[in-house]
Amino acid sequence: MALSHAPLRRLAPQLVILAAVLLLNLAVFPDFFRVEFQNGRLFGGIIDVLNRGAPTAILAIGMTLVIGTRGIDLSVGAVMAIAGACAAKIVTDGHGWGTALAGALLAGGLCGIWNGVLVAWLRIQPIVATLVLMVAGRGIAQLVTEGTILTFLNEGLIRLGSGTILGLPVPVAIWIALGAAMAWGVRRSALGLLIESIGINAAAARLAGINARGLLVCVYLVSGLCAALAGVIVAADIKGADANNAGLWMELDAILAVVIGGNSLLGGRFSIIASLLGALIIQSVNSAILLSGMPPEFNLVIKAVLILAILVIQSPRIGHWIYILRASGGDPAPGRAPRGGAHAKETAR
Amino acid sequence: MTLKATLLAGAVALAPMAAAADMTIGFSQIGSESGWRAAETTVTRQQAESRGIELKFADAQQKQENQIKALRGFIAQGVDGILLAPVVATGWDDVLEEAKEADIPVILMDRMVDADKSLYLTAVTSDLVHEGRVAGEWLAEEMAGEPCRIVELQGTTGSSPAIDRKTGFEQGIADHDNLEIVRSQTGDFTRAQGKVVMESFLKAEGGENICALYAHNDDMAVGAIQAIKEAGLTPGEDIRIVAIDAVPDAHLAIANGEMNATIELTPNMAGPALDALEAYLASGTEPEKWIQTESRLYTGADDNMAVYEEKKSLGY
């Protein structure tokens, strides 16, 4: 299906911001867009952004669905550590990479189901329910690795993190394929709509005959699986499972990606593609900071200022002002209010 | 601080061991947050065992209150001495005072405290600035006047190892105009960030324009080695690599020719500490207030494979 006019309008703010941040990269590093083919792989600044953005992007896919149900999953960073540790443990015990990947996904899936049951059955608030695993998960991962960085030399597993498919780094292929499949899947079926209905009003959704509990568990399961995949990629990338540091604070980047993607933390309408663009925006900001050569003391300040600017530009009120300015300026009818404004009204009701 | 005096004090480690029968020592360890810390615990146990000392071990799990409790427990049990790896620098005065009143000498390991010097027997630590200086001096000697553009992977911004190792390295290369640090960015002491930041260095400077990498710890260097390989360059040859810590994987990398040098942050703090303690208990010899551990330089000239095999079992 070709991208029709309406989705493009939805994604316009993210695309404009991404373009702006990429131009910032170009300003600090003139060769940013030059892509070379060397050593059997594509090599260049833009490829790095796609590649390094992979874990955040994959997490953002699951996180978008969770946030669509008015939930949040704080445990994804810790689940990454668990999954990476399991994969490394399985290959160092002499099994193949397929088994390792399956084992890691199983571990991630169990974590997801745990979160889902706490939220859907025990009705614990998502932020608290997933906090449990966020805190405990890293300890579990350390138990698996026995406190060391568990290194491995399994070629198959390493390929998941630093191999290439037709010159493209494998993580890039994975997140693009997964993102496209999920975005297509939730929109070509009623699934997306059902998830949104839970986010807008869970009770009404249940009364309308939606299996809200089952769907909630599934959503957290998907988030756990995405986290496991991201964890395997991160471990494979450095050929070792680092339980202390793998996925540390990644949950915040994933949530930020969803928010930059223009999705409301209050649930309801969501767009996976927009979240993926959000993940790319975050990674582009990171890339600009690294390429600029500024002293590291400025890293976090620069990042905070850029992110703040991005969020302010996207805020519903600013969106509304722009709309009013355009309308009063005699601009040919802007159609309807920008999505942010419309959405604010929707949730206020 | 006078380096020579402390080096001399460190040489006490080589003195023959005093026979110490029926000695009991308490050891309050911070926790096991890193591989190095686990190795320190293992070596301390080994040192005590080889000297026939009974070691009471308490893992504080990163909490000062646990350490204070452990110390009070040791005092109540009337141990002959206490080894303390303090998790934070402040808040030790009371419990150290109690140990002093009970006439139990306390030796600090690996980190210092903000307390009066009379409250502890001595402190055994490495000199982080010195480590950086050794790295810088090694590189200066290695380049022998050739121009060299260096990239630096710093530790966690604002942490004392990052600040001191940076300062030391800059001192080490200060007299050599041919050496220049062209980029310096934090890699947070982790492999993953070391790799990511090295990738950006390679893009921004161009791999052929970088002659050497200085990393504040081995983990970042190991990550960077992978980035260098993926960029189609040969680590260890196209880009010289020097880092600090001497963890087993660094020895392996040097043995494989992918890394050039590492400076050891020895996990054997207990050796010099127990030497000092035994001398003090046997003859009342007051040691220096600071015993600096040796910051040994390992290069390709050493038998890194043997060191790797030896260190692998220490729990890194």
PDB file of N, CA and C in Angstrom, chain A residues 6 36-37 187 254 272 297:
ATOM      1  N   ALA A   6      -2.866  11.021   4.399  1.00  0.00           N
ATOM      2  CA  ALA A   6      -3.105  11.161   5.839  1.00  0.00           C
ATOM      3  C   ALA A   6      -1.940  10.663   6.699  1.00  0.00           C
ATOM      4  N   GLU A  36      30.406   4.478   1.955  1.00  0.00           N
ATOM      5  CA  GLU A  36      31.352   3.693   1.154  1.00  0.00           C
ATOM      6  C   GLU A  36      31.069   2.222   1.360  1.00  0.00           C
ATOM      7  N   PHE A  37      31.509   1.452   0.384  1.00  0.00           N
ATOM      8  CA  PHE A  37      31.405   0.011   0.547  1.00  0.00           C
ATOM      9  C   PHE A  37      32.818  -0.496   0.772  1.00  0.00           C
ATOM     10  N   ARG A 187      -2.096  -2.521  11.517  1.00  0.00           N
ATOM     11  CA  ARG A 187      -3.006  -1.655  10.763  1.00  0.00           C
ATOM     12  C   ARG A 187      -3.825  -2.407   9.728  1.00  0.00           C
ATOM     13  N   ALA A 254      13.753   4.317  24.976  1.00  0.00           N
ATOM     14  CA  ALA A 254      12.624   3.736  24.233  1.00  0.00           C
ATOM     15  C   ALA A 254      11.358   4.559  24.457  1.00  0.00           C
ATOM     16  N   ILE A 272       3.540   3.170  15.056  1.00  0.00           N
ATOM     17  CA  ILE A 272       4.839   2.513  15.218  1.00  0.00           C
ATOM     18  C   ILE A 272       5.903   3.189  14.361  1.00  0.00           C
ATOM     19  N   GLU A 297      31.854  16.503  28.845  1.00  0.00           N
ATOM     20  CA  GLU A 297      31.077  17.154  29.899  1.00  0.00           C
ATOM     21  C   GLU A 297      29.802  17.787  29.326  1.00  0.00           C
TER      22      GLU A 297
END
